[in-house]
PDB file of C-alpha atoms in Angstrom:
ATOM      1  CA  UNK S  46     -18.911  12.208 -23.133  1.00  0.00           C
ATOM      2  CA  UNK S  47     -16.168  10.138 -21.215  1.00  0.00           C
ATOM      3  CA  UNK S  48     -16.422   7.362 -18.776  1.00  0.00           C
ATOM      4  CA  UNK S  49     -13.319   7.607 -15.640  1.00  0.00           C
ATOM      5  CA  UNK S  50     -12.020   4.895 -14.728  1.00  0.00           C
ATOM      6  CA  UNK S  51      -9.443   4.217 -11.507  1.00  0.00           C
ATOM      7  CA  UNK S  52      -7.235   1.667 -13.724  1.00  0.00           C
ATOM      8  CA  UNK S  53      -6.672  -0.557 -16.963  1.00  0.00           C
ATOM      9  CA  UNK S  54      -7.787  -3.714 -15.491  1.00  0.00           C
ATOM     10  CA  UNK S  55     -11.409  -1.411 -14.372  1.00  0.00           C
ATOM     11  CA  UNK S  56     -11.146  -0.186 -18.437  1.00  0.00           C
ATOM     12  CA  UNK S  57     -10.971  -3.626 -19.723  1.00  0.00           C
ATOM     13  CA  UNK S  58     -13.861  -5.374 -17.974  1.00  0.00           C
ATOM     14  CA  UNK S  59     -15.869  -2.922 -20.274  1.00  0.00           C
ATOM     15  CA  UNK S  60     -16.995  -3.985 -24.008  1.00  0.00           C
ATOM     16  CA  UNK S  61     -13.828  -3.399 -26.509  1.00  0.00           C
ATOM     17  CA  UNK S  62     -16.122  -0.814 -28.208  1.00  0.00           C
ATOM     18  CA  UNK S  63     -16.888   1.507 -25.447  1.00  0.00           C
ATOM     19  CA  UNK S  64     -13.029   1.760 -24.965  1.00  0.00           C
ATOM     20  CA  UNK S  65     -12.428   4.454 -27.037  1.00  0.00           C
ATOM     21  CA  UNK S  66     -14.789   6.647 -24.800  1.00  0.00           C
ATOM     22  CA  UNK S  67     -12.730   5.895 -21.803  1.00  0.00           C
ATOM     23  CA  UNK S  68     -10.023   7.035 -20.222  1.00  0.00           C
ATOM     24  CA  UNK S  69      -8.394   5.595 -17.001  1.00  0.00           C
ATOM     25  CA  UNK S  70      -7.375   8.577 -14.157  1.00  0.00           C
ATOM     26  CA  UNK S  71      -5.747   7.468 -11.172  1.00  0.00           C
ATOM     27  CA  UNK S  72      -6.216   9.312  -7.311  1.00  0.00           C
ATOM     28  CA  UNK S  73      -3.593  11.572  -6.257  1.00  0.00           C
ATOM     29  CA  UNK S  74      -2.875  11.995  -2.659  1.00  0.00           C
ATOM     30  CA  UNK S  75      -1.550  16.078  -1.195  1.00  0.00           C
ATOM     31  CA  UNK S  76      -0.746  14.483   1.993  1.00  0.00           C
ATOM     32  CA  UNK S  77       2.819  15.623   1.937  1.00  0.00           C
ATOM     33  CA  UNK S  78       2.656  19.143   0.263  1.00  0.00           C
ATOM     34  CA  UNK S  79       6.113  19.833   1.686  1.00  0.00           C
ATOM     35  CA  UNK S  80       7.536  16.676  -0.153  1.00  0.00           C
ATOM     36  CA  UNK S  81       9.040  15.677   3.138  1.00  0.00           C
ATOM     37  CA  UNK S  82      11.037  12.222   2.741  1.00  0.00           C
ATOM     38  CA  UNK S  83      11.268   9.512   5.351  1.00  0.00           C
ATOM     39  CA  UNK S  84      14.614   8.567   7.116  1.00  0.00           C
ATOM     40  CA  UNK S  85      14.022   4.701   6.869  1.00  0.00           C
ATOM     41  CA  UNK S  86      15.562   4.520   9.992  1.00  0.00           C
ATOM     42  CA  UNK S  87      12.858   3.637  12.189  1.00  0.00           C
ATOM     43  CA  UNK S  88      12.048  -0.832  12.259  1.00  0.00           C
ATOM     44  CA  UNK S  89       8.238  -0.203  11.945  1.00  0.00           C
ATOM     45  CA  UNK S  90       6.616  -1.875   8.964  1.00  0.00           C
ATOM     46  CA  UNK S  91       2.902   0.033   8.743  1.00  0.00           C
ATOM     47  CA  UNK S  92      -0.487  -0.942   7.335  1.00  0.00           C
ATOM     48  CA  UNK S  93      -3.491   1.331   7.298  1.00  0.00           C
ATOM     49  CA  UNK S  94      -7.238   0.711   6.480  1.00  0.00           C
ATOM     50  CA  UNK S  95     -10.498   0.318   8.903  1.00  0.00           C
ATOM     51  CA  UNK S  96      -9.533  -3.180  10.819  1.00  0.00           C
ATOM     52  CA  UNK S  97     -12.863  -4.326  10.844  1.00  0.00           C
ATOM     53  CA  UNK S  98     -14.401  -7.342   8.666  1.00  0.00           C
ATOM     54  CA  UNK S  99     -11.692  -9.342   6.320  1.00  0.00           C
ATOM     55  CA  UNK S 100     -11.096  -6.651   3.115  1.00  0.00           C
ATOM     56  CA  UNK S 101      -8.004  -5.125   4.305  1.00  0.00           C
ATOM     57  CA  UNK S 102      -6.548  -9.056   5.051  1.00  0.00           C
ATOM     58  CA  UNK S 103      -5.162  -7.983   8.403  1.00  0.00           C
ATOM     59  CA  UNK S 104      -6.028 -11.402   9.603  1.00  0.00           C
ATOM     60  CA  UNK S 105      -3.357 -13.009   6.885  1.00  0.00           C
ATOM     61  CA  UNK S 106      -0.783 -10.214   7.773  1.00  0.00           C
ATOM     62  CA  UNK S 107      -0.772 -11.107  10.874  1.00  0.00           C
ATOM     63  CA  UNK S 108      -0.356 -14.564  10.502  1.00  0.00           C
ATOM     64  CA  UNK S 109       2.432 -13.237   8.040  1.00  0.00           C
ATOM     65  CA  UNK S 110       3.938 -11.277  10.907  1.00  0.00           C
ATOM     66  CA  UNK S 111       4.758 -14.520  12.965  1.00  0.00           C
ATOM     67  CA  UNK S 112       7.650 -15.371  11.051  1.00  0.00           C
ATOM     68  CA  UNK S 113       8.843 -12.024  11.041  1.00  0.00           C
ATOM     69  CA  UNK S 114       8.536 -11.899  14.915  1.00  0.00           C
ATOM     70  CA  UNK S 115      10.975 -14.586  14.883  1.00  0.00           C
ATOM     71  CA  UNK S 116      13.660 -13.560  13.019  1.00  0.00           C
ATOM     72  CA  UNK S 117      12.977 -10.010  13.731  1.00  0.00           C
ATOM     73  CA  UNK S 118      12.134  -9.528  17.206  1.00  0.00           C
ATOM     74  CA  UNK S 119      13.348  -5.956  17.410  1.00  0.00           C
ATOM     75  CA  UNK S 120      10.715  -4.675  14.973  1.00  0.00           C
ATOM     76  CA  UNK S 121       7.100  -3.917  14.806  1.00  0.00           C
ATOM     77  CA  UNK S 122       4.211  -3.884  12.446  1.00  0.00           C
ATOM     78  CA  UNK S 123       1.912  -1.206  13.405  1.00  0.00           C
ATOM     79  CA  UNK S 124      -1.790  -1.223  12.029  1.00  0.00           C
ATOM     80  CA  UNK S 125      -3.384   2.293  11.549  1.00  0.00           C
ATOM     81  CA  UNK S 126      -6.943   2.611  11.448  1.00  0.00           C
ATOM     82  CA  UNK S 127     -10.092   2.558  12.868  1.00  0.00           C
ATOM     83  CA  UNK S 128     -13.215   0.344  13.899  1.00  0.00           C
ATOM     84  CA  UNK S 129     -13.786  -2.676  16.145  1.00  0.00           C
ATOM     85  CA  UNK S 130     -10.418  -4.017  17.146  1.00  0.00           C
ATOM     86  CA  UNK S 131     -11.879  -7.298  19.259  1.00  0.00           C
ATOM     87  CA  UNK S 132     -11.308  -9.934  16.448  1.00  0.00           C
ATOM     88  CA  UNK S 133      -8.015  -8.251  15.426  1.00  0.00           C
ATOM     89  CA  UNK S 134      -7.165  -8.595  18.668  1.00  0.00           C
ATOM     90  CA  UNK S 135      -7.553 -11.557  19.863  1.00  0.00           C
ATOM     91  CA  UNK S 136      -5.739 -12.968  16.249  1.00  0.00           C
ATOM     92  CA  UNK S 137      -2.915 -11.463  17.771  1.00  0.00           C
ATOM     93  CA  UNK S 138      -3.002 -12.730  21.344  1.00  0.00           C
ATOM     94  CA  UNK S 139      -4.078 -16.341  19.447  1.00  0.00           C
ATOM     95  CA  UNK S 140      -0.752 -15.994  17.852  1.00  0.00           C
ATOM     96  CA  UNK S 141       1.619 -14.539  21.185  1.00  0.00           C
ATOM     97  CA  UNK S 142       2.543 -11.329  18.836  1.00  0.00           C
ATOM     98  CA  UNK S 143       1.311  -8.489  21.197  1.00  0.00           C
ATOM     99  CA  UNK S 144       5.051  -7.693  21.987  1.00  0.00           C
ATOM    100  CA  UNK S 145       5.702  -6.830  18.303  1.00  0.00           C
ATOM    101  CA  UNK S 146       1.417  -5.754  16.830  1.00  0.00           C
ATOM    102  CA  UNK S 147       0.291  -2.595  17.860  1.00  0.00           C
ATOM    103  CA  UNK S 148      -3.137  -1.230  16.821  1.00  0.00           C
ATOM    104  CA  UNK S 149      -3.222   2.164  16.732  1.00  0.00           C
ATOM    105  CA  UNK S 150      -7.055   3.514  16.182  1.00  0.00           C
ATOM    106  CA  UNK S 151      -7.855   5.994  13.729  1.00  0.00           C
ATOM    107  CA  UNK S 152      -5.424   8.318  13.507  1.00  0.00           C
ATOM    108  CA  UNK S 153      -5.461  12.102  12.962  1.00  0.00           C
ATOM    109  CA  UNK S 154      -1.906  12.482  11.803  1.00  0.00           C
ATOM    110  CA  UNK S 155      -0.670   9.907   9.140  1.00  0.00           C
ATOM    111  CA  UNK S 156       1.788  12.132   7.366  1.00  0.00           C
ATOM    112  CA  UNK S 157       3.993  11.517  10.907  1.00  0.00           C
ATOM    113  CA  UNK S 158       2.862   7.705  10.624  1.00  0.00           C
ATOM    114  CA  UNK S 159       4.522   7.657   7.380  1.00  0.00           C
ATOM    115  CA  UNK S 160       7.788   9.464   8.280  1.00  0.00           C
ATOM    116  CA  UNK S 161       8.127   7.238  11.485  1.00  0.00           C
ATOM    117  CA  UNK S 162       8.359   3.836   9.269  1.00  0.00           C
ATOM    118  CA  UNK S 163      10.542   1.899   7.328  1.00  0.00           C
ATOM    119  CA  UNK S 164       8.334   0.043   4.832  1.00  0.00           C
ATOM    120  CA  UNK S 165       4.380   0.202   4.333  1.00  0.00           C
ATOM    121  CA  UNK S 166       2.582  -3.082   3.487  1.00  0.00           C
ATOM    122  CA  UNK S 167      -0.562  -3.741   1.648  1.00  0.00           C
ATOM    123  CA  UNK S 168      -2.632  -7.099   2.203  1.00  0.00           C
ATOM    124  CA  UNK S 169      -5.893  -6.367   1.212  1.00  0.00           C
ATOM    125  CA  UNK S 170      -7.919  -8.986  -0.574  1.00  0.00           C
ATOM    126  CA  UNK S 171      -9.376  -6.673  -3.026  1.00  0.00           C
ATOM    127  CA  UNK S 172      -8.895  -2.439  -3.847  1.00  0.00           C
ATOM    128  CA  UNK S 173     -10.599  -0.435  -6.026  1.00  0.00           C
ATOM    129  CA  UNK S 174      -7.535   1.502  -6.546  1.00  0.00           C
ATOM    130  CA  UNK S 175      -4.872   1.554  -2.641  1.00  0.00           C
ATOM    131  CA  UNK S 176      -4.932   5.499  -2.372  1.00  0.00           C
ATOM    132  CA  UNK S 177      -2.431   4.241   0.792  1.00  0.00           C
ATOM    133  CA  UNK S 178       0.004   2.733  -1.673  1.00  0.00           C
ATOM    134  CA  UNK S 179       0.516   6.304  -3.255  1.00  0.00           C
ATOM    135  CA  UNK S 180       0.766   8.212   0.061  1.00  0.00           C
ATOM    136  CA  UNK S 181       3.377   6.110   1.584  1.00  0.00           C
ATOM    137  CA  UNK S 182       5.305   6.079  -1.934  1.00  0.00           C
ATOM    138  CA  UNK S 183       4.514   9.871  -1.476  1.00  0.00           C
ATOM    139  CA  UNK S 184       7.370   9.943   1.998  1.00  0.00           C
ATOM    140  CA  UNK S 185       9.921   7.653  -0.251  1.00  0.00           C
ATOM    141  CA  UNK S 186       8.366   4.226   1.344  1.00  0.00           C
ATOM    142  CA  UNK S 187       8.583   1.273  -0.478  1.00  0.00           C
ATOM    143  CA  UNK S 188       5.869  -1.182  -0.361  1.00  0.00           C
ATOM    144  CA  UNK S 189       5.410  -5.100  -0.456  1.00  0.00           C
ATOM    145  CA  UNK S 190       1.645  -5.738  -1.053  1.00  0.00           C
ATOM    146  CA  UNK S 191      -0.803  -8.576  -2.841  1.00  0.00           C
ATOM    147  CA  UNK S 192      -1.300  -8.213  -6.176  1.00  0.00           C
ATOM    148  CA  UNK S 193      -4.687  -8.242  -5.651  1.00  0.00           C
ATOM    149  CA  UNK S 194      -7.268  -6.641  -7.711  1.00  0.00           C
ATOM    150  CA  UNK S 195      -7.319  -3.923  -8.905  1.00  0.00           C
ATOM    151  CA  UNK S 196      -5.205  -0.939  -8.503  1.00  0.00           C
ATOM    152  CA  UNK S 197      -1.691  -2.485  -6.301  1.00  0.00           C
ATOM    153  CA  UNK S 198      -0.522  -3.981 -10.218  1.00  0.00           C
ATOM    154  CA  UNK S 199      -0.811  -0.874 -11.613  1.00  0.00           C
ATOM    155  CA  UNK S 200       0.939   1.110  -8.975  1.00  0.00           C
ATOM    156  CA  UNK S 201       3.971  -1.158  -7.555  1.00  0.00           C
ATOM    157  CA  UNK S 202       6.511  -2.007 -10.606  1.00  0.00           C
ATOM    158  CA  UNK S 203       7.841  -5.562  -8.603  1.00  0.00           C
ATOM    159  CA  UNK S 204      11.598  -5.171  -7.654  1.00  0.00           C
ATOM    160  CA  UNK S 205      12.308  -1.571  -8.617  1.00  0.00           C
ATOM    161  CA  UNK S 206      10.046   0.500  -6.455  1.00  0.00           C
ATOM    162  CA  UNK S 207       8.113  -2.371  -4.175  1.00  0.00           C
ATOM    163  CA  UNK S 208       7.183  -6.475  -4.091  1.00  0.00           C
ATOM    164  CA  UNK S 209       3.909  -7.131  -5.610  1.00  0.00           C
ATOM    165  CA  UNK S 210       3.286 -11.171  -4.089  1.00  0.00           C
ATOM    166  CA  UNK S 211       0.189 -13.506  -5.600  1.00  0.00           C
ATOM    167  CA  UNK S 212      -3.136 -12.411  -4.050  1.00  0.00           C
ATOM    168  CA  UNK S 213      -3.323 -14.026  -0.273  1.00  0.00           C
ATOM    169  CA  UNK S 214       0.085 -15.996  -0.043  1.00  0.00           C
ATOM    170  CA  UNK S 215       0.910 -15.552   3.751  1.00  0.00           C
ATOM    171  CA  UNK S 216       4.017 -17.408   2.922  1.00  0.00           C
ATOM    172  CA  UNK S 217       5.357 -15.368   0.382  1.00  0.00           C
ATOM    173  CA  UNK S 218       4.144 -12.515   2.143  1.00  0.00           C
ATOM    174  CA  UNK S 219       6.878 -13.014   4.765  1.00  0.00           C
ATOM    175  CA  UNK S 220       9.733 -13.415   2.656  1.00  0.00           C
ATOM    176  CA  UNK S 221       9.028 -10.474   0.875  1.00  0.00           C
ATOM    177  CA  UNK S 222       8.574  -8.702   3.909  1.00  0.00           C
ATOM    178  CA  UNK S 223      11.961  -9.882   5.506  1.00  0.00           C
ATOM    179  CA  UNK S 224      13.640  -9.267   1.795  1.00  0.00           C
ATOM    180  CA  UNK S 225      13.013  -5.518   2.466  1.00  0.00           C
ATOM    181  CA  UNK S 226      13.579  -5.724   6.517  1.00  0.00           C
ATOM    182  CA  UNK S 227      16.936  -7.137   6.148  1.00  0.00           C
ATOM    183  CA  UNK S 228      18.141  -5.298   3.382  1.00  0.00           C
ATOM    184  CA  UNK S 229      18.333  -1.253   4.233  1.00  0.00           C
ATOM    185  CA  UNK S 230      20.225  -0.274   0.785  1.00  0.00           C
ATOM    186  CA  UNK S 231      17.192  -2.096  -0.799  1.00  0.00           C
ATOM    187  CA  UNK S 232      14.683   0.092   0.945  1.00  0.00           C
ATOM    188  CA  UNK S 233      16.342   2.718   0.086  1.00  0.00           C
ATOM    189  CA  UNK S 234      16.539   2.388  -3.377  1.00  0.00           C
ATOM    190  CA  UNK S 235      12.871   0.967  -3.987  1.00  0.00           C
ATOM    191  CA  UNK S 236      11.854   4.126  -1.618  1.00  0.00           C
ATOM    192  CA  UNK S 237      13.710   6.812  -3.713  1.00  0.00           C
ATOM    193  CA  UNK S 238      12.226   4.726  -6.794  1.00  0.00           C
ATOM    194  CA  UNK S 239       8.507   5.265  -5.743  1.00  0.00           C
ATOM    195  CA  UNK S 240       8.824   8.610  -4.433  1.00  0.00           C
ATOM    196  CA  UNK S 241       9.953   9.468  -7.849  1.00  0.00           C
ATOM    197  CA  UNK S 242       7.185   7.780  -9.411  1.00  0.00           C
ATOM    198  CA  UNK S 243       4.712   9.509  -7.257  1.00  0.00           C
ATOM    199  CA  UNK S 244       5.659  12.828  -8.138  1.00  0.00           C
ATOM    200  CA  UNK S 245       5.660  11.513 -11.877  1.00  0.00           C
ATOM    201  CA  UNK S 246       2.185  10.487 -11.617  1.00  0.00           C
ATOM    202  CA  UNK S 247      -0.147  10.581  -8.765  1.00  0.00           C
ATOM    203  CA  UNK S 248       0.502  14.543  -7.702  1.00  0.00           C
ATOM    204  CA  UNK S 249      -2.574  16.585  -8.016  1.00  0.00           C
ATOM    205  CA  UNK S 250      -1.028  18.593 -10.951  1.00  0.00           C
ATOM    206  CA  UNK S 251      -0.220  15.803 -12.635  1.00  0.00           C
ATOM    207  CA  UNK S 252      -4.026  14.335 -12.751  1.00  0.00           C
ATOM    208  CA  UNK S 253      -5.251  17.844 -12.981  1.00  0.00           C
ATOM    209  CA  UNK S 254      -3.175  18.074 -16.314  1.00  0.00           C
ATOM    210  CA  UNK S 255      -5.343  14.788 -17.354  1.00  0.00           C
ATOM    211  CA  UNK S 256      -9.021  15.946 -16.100  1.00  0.00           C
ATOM    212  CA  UNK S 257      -8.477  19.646 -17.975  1.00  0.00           C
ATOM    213  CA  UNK S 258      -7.364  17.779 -21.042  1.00  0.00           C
ATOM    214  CA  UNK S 259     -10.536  16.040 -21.084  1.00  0.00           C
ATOM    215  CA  UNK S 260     -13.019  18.878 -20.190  1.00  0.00           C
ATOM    216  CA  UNK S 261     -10.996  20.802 -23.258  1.00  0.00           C
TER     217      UNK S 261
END
């Protein structure tokens, strides 16, 4: 028998002696089957996840995104996702950033979200693994997120295809973010960098390969 794991950190809270039973397989994402690469032309930063309750940390992006709206006025974070958008909402009223925060439900289509930004940001307080980290790297995004636990560490290599930034710093949160917004040969290189790594490692071949190994 094996036990599947997401990631190494997952692996490692288990007893030294089961490890050799284990073997760690990441998701894979076939949202873009036609390998389709975004322009990076477009001064959108996007987030996805359900907006209710505090997981995905939209509250502390937010509050990240103030900054931004000051020395940035001309772009716009744009949160992708469904559920109750009241508290949301009104964080962004509190904070005068309804000019530059759109909410934009579930959506049907986020292959064409992905194409239509410039940078994809993670600030959730905890993931099991951030399947959305691998889809946007999928279109050639790169992506600034927490390093929280588990899977963002494991994904992101800091300063070659992405900014990992400690666990809930709003502060650092915004420099990282206006690192990549005010540097377009930056995004471009950290977004050719993850694309590559995507098709490296998180295509459905690729973990395919690694599940028929195993059954072998």
């Amino acid at each position: 028998y094996r036990t599947i794991v997401l990631t190494h950190t997952d692996r490692n809270f288990y007893p030294a002696f089961l490890h050799k039973k284990m073997t760690v397989i990441p998701n894979f994402t076939c949202i873009n089957p036609d390998g389709l690469t975004a322009k990076l032309e477009s001064k959108t930063v996007l987030a996805a996840g359900r907006i209710e309750g505090k997981i995905k940390g939209f509250d502390l992006l937010v509050e990240a995104w103030q900054e931004i709206a000051r020395h940035y006025p001309d772009w716009t974070l744009k949160i992708a996702g469904g559920g109750n958008p009241y508290e949301l909402s009104n964080n962004i009223h509190a904070l005068s950033l309804e000019q530059s925060v759109r909410l934009t439900g579930a959506v049907k289509n986020m292959a064409g979200e992905y194409l239509d930004s410039s940078l994809f940001v993670l600030t959730s307080r905890s993931e099991s693994f951030g399947l959305v980290i691998i889809e946007a790297m999928s279109f050639g995004l790169p992506v600034v997120s927490f390093d929280c636990p588990n899977g963002p560490r494991e994904i992101i290599e800091d300063g070659i295809n992405g900014r990992l930034v400690k666990n809930g710093n709003v502060k650092e949160l915004s420099k990282a973010l206006m690192e990549m917004i005010s540097d377009k040969g930056k995004r471009a290189r950290f977004g050719k960098s993850a694309q590559c790594k995507y098709k490296a490692q998180y295509t459905l071949d690729k973990i395919l390969d690694t599940w028929l190994a195993i059954l072998k």
